[in-house]
PDB file of C-alpha atoms in Angstrom:
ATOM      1  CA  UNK A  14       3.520   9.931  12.812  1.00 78.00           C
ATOM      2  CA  UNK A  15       5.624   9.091   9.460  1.00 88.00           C
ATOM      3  CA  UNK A  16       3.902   9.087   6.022  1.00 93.00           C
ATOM      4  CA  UNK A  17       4.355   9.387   2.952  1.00 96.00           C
ATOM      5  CA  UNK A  18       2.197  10.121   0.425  1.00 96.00           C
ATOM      6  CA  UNK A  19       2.680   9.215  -3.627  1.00 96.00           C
ATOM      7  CA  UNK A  20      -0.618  10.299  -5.640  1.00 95.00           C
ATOM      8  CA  UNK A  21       0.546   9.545  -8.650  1.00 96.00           C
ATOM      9  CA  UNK A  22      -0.371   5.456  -9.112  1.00 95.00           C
ATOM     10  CA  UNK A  23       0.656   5.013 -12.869  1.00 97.00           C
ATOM     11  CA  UNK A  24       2.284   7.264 -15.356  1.00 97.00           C
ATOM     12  CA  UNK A  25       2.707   6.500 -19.078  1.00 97.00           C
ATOM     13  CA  UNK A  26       5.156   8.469 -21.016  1.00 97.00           C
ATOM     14  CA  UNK A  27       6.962   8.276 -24.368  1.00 97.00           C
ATOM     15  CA  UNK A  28      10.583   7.519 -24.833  1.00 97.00           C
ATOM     16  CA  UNK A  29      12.788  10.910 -24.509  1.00 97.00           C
ATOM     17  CA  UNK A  30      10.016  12.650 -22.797  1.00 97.00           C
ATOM     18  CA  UNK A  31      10.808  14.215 -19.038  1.00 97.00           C
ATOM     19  CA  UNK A  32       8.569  13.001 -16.259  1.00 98.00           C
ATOM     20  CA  UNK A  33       8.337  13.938 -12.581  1.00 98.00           C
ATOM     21  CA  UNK A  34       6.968  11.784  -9.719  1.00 98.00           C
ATOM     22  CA  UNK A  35       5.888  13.456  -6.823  1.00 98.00           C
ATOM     23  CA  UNK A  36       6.572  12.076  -3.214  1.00 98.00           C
ATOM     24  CA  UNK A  37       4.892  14.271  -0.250  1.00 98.00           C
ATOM     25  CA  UNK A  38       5.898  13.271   3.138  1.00 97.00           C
ATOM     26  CA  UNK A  39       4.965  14.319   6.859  1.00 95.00           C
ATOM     27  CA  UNK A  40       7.063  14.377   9.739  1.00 92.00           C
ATOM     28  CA  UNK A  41       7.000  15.792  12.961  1.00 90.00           C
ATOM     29  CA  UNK A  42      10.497  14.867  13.511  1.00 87.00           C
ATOM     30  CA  UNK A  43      13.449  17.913  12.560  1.00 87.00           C
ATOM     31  CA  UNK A  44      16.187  15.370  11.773  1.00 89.00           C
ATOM     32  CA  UNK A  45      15.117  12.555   9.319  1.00 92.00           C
ATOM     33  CA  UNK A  46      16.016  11.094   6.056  1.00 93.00           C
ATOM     34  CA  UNK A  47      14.520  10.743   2.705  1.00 94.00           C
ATOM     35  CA  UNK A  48      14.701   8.008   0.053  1.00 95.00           C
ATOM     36  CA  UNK A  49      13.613   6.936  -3.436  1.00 97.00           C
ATOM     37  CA  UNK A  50      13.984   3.339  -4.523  1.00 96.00           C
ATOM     38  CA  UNK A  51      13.287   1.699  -7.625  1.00 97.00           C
ATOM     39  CA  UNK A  52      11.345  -1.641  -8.208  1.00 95.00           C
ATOM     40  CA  UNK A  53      12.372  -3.063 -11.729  1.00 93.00           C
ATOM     41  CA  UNK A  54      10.162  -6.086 -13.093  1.00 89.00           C
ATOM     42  CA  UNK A  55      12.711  -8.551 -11.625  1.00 86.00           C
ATOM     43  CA  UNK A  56      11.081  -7.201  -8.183  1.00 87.00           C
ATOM     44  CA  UNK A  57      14.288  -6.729  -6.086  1.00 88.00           C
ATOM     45  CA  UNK A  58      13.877  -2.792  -4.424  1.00 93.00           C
ATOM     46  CA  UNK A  59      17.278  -1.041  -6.062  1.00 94.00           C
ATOM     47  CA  UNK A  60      18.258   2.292  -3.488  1.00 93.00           C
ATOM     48  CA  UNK A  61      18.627   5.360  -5.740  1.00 95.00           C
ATOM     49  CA  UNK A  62      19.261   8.547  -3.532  1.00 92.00           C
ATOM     50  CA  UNK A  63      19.040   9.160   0.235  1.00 91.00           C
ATOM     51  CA  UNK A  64      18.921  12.825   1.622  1.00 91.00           C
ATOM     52  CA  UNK A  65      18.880  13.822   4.740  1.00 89.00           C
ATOM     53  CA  UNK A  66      16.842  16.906   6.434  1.00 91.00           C
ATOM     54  CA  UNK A  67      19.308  19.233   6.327  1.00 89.00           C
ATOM     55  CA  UNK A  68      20.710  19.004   2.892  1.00 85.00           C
ATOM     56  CA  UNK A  69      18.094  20.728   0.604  1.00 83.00           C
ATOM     57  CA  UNK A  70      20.167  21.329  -2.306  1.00 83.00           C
ATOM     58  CA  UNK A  71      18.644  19.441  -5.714  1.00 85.00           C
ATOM     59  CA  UNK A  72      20.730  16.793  -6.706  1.00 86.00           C
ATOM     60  CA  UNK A  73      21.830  15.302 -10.693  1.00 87.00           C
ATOM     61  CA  UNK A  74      22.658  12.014 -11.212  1.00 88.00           C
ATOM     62  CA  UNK A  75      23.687  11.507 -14.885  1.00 93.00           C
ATOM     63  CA  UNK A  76      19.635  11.751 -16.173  1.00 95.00           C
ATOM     64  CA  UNK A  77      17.978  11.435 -12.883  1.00 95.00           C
ATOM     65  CA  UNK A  78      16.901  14.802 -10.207  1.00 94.00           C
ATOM     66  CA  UNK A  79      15.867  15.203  -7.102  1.00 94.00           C
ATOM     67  CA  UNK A  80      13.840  18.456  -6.017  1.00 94.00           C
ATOM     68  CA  UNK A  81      14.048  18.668  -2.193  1.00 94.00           C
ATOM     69  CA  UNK A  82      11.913  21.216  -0.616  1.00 93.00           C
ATOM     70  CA  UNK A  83      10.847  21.748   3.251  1.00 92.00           C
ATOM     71  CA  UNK A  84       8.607  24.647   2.781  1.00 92.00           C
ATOM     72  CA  UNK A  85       6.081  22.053   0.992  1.00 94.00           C
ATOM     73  CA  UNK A  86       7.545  18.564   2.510  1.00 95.00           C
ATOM     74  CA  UNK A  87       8.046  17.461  -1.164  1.00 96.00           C
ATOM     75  CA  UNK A  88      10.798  15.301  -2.385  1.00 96.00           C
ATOM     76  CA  UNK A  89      10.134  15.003  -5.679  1.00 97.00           C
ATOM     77  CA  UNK A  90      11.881  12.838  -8.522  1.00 97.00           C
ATOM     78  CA  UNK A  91      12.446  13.543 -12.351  1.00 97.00           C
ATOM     79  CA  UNK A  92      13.806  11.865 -15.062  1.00 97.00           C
ATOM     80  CA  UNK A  93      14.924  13.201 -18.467  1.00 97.00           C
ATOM     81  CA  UNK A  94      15.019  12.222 -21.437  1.00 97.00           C
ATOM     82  CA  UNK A  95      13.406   8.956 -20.517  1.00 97.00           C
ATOM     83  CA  UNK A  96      13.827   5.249 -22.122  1.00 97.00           C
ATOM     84  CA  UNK A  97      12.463   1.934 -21.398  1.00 96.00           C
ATOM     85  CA  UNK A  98      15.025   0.878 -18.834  1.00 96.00           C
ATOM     86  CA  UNK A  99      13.343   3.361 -16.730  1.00 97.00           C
ATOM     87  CA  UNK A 100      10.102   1.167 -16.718  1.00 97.00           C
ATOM     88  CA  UNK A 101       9.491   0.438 -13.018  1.00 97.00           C
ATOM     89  CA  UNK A 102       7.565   1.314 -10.354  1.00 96.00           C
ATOM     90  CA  UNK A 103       9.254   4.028  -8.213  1.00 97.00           C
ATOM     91  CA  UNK A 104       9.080   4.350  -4.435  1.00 96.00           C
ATOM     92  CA  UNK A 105       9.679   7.515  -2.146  1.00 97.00           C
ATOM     93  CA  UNK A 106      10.667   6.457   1.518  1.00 96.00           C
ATOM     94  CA  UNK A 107      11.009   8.243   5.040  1.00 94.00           C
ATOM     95  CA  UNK A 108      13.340   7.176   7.985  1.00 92.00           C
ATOM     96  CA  UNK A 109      13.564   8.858  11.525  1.00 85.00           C
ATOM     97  CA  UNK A 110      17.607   9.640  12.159  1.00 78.00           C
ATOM     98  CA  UNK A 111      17.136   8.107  15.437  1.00 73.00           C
ATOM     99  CA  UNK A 112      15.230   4.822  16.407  1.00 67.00           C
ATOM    100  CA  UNK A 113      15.118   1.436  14.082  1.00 65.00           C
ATOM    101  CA  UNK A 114      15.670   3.677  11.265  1.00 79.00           C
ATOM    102  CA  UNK A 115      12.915   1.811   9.752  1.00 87.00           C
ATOM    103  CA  UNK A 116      11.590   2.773   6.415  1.00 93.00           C
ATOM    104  CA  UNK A 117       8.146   4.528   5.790  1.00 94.00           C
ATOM    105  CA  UNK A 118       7.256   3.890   2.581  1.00 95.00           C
ATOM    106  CA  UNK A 119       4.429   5.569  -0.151  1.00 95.00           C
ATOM    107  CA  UNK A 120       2.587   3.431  -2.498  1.00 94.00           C
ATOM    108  CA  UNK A 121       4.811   3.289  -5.191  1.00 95.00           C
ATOM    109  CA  UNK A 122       4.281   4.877  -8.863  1.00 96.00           C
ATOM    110  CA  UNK A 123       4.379   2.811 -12.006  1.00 96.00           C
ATOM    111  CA  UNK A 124       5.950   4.089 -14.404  1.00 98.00           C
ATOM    112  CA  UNK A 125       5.991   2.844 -17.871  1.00 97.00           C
ATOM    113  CA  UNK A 126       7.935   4.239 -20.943  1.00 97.00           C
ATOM    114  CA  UNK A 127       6.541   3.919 -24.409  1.00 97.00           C
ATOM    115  CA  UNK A 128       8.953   2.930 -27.106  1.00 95.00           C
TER     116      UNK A 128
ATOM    117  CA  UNK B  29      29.869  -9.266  -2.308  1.00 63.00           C
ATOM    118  CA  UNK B  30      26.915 -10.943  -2.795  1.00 79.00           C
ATOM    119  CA  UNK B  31      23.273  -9.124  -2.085  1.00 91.00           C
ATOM    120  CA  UNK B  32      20.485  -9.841   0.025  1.00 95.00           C
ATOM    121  CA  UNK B  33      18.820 -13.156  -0.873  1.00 95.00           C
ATOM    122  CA  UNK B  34      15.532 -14.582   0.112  1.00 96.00           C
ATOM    123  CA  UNK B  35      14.137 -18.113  -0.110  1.00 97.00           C
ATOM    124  CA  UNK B  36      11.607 -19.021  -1.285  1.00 97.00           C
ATOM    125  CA  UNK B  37      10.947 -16.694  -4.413  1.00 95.00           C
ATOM    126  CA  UNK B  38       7.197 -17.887  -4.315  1.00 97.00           C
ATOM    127  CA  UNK B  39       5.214 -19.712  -1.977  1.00 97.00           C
ATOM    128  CA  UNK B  40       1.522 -20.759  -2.524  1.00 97.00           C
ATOM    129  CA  UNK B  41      -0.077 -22.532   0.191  1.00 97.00           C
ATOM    130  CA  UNK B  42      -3.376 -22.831   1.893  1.00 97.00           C
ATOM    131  CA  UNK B  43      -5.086 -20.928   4.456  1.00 96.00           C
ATOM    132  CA  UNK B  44      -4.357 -22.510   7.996  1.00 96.00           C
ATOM    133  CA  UNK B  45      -1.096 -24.048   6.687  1.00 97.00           C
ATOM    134  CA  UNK B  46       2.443 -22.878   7.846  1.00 97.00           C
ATOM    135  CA  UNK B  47       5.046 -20.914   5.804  1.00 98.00           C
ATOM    136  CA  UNK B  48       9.058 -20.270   6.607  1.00 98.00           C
ATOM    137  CA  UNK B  49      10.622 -17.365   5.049  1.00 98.00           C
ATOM    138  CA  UNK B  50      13.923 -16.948   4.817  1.00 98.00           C
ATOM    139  CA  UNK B  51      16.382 -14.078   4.614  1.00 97.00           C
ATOM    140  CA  UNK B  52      20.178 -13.986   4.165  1.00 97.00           C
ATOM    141  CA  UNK B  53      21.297 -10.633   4.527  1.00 96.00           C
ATOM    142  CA  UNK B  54      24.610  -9.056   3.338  1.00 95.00           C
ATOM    143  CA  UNK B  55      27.800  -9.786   5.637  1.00 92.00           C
ATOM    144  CA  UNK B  56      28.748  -8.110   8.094  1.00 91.00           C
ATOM    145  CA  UNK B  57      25.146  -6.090   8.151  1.00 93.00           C
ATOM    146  CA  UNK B  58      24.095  -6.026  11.741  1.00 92.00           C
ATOM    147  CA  UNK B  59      20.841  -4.466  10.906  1.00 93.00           C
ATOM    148  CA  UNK B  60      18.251  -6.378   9.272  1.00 95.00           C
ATOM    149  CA  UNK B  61      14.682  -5.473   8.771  1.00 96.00           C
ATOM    150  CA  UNK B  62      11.445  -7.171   7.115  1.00 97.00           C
ATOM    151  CA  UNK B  63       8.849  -5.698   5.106  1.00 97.00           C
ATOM    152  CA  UNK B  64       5.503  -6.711   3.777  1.00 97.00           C
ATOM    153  CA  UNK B  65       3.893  -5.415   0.856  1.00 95.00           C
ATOM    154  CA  UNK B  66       0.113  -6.303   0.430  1.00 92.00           C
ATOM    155  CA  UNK B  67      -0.947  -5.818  -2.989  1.00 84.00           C
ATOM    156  CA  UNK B  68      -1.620  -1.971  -4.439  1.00 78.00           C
ATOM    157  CA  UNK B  69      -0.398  -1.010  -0.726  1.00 86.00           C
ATOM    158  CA  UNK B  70       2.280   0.819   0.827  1.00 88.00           C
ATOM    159  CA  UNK B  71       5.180  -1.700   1.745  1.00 94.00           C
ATOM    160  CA  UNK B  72       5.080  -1.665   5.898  1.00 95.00           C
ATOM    161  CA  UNK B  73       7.666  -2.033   8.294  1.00 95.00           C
ATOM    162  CA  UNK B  74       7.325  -5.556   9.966  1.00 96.00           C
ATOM    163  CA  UNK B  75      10.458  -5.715  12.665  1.00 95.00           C
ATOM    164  CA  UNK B  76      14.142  -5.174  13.190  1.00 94.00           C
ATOM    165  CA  UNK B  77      16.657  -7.424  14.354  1.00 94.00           C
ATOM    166  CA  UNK B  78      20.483  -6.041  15.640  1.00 92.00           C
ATOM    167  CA  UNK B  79      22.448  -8.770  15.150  1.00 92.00           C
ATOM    168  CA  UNK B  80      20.279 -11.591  16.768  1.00 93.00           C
ATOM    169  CA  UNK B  81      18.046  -9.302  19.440  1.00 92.00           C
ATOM    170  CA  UNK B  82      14.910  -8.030  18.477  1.00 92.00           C
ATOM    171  CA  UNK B  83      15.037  -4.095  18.534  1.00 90.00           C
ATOM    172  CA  UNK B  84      11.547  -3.206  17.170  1.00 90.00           C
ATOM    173  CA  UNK B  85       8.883  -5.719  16.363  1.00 92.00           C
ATOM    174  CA  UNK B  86       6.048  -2.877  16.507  1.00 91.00           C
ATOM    175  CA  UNK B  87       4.578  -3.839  12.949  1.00 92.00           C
ATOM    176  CA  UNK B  88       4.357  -7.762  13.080  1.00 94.00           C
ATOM    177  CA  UNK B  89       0.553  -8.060  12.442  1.00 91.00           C
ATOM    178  CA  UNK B  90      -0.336 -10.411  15.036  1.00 91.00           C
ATOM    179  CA  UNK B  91       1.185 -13.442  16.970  1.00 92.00           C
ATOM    180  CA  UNK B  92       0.607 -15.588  14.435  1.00 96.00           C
ATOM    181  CA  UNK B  93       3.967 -14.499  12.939  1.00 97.00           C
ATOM    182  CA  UNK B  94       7.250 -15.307  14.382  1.00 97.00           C
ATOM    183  CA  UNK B  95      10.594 -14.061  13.366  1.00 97.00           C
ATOM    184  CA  UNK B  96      14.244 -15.336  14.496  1.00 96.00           C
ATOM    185  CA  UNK B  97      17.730 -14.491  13.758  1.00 96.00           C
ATOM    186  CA  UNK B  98      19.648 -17.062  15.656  1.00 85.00           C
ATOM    187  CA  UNK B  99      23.309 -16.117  15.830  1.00 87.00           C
ATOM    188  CA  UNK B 100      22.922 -12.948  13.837  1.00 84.00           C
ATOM    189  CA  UNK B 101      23.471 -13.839  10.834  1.00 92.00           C
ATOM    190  CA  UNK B 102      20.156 -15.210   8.377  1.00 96.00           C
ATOM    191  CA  UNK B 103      16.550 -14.886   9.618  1.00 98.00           C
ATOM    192  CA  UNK B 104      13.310 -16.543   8.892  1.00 98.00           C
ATOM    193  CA  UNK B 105      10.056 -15.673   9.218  1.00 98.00           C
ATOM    194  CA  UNK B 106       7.275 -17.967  10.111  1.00 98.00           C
ATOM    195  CA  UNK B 107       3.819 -17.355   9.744  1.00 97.00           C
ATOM    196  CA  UNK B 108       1.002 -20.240  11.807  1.00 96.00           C
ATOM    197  CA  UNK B 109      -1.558 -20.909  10.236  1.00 96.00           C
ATOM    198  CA  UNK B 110      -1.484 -18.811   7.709  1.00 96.00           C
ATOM    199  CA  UNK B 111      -4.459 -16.682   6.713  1.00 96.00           C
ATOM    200  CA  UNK B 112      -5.637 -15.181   3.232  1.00 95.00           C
ATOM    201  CA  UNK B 113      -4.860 -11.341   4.326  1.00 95.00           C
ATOM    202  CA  UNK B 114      -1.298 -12.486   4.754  1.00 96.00           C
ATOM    203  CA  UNK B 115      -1.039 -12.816   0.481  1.00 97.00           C
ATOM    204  CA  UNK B 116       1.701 -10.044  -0.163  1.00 96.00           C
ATOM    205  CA  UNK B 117       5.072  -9.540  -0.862  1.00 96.00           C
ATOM    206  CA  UNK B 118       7.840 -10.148   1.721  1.00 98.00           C
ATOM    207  CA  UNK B 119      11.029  -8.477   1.922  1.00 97.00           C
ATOM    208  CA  UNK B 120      14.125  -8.016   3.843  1.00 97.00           C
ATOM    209  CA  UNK B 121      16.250  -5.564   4.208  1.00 96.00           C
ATOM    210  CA  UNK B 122      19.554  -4.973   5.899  1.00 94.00           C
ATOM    211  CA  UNK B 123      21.932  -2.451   6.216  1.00 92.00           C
ATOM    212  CA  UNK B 124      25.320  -1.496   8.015  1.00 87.00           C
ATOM    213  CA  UNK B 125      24.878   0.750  10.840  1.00 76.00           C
ATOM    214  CA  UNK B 126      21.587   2.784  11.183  1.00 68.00           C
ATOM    215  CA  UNK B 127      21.153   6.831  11.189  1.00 67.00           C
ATOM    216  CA  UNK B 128      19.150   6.422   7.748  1.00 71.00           C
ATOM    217  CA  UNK B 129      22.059   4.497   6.183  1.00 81.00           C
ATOM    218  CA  UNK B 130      21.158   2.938   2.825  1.00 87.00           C
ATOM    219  CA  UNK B 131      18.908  -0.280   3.583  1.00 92.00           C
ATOM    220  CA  UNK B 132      20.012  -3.117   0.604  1.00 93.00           C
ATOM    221  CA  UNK B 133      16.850  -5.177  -0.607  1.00 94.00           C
ATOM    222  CA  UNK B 134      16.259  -8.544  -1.687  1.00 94.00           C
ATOM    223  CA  UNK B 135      13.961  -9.761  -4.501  1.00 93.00           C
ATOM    224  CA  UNK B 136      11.454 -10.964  -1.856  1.00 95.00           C
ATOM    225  CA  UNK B 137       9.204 -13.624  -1.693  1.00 97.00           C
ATOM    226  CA  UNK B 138       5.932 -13.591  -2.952  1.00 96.00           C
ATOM    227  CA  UNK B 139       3.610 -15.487  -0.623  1.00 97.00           C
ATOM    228  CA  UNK B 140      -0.025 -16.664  -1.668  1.00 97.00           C
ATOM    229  CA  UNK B 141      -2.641 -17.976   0.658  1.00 97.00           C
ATOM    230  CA  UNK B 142      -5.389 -19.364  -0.961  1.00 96.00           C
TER     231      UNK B 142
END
């Protein structure tokens, strides 16, 4: 079975400061995909970055990195330099590659940044 | 191109009452999925449509909730009578193709059984 597993429930940190959130998933499936969405206080679920099992290199996007790792089943997320906008609550999803392709989600980390 | 809407944005009603949700997806998005977020939960797969058919309905709660999609295209969700454990946060999803393609989100509604 899919899960996905986000221990990190709320995070404070100050503007400018780096911050990771963790996302651990399990899978017994070899092809599958990962995701991390963000939730801004208008509530609509905004798709940041989809990888799929294969692809482990780390991505950059502008101030935003992903950390992909099999050997651990961690996806995990950092931002640098951080600023308000960022406020949000943050969550890591898992998909099958074959089937509904529905979304297993974690339960979300809140992140807030401190002027 | 316009997003994924859902109507309405909040619903408060009373336990044993009936509630239609409603979700237009993006055009031309054959896929379209709902989701339910309970509060301080994980948000949880509910059911899949391709174009109208139902392709997986494995995480509707109970029969007390009833989704269409007539003619492909918008689909509503009804849930009779509602109870209080159905409070949460509803949303839709849908996407173009499948094989983990990107699934666009509405805002979703926010229903509250009292």
């Amino acid at each position: 079975a899919q899960k996905v597993t986000q221990a990190q429930t709320e995070i404070s940190v100050v503007e400018k400061e780096d911050v990771t959130l963790d996302c651990v998933y399990e899978t017994r499936d070899t092809t599958y995909y990962l995701f991390w969405y963000k939730q801004p206080p208008s509530g609509e679920l905004v798709f940041l970055i989809r990888r799929n099992s294969f692809d482990e290199q780390n991505e950059i996007s502008g101030r935003y990195s992903w950390n992909f790792q099999k050997s651990t089943s961690s996806f995990n997320f950092t931002i640098t330099a951080s600023q308000v906008v960022d406020s949000a609550v943050y969550f890591c999803a898992l998909s099958e590659a074959w089937g509904a392709n529905n979304l297993f989600f974690g339960t979300g980390t809140r992140l807030t940044v401190i002027p | 191109e316009a997003g994924v809407t859902q109507f309405p944005s909040h619903s408060v009603i009373e336990k044993g009452q009936t509630v239609t949700l409603r979700c237009d997806p993006i055009s031309g998005h054959d896929n379209l999925y709902w989701y339910r977020r309970v509060m301080g939960k994980e948000i949880k797969f509910l059911l899949h449509f391709v174009k109208e058919s139902k392709q997986d309905e494995s995480g509707m709660p109970n029969n007390r909730f009833l989704a269409e999609r007539t003619g492909g295209t918008y689909s509503t969700l009804k849930v009779q009578p509602a109870e209080l454990e159905d409070s949460g946060v509803y949303f839709c999803a849908s996407s173009h193709g499948r094989g983990g393609r990107e699934q666009f989100f509405g805002p979703g509604t926010r229903l509250t059984v009292l």
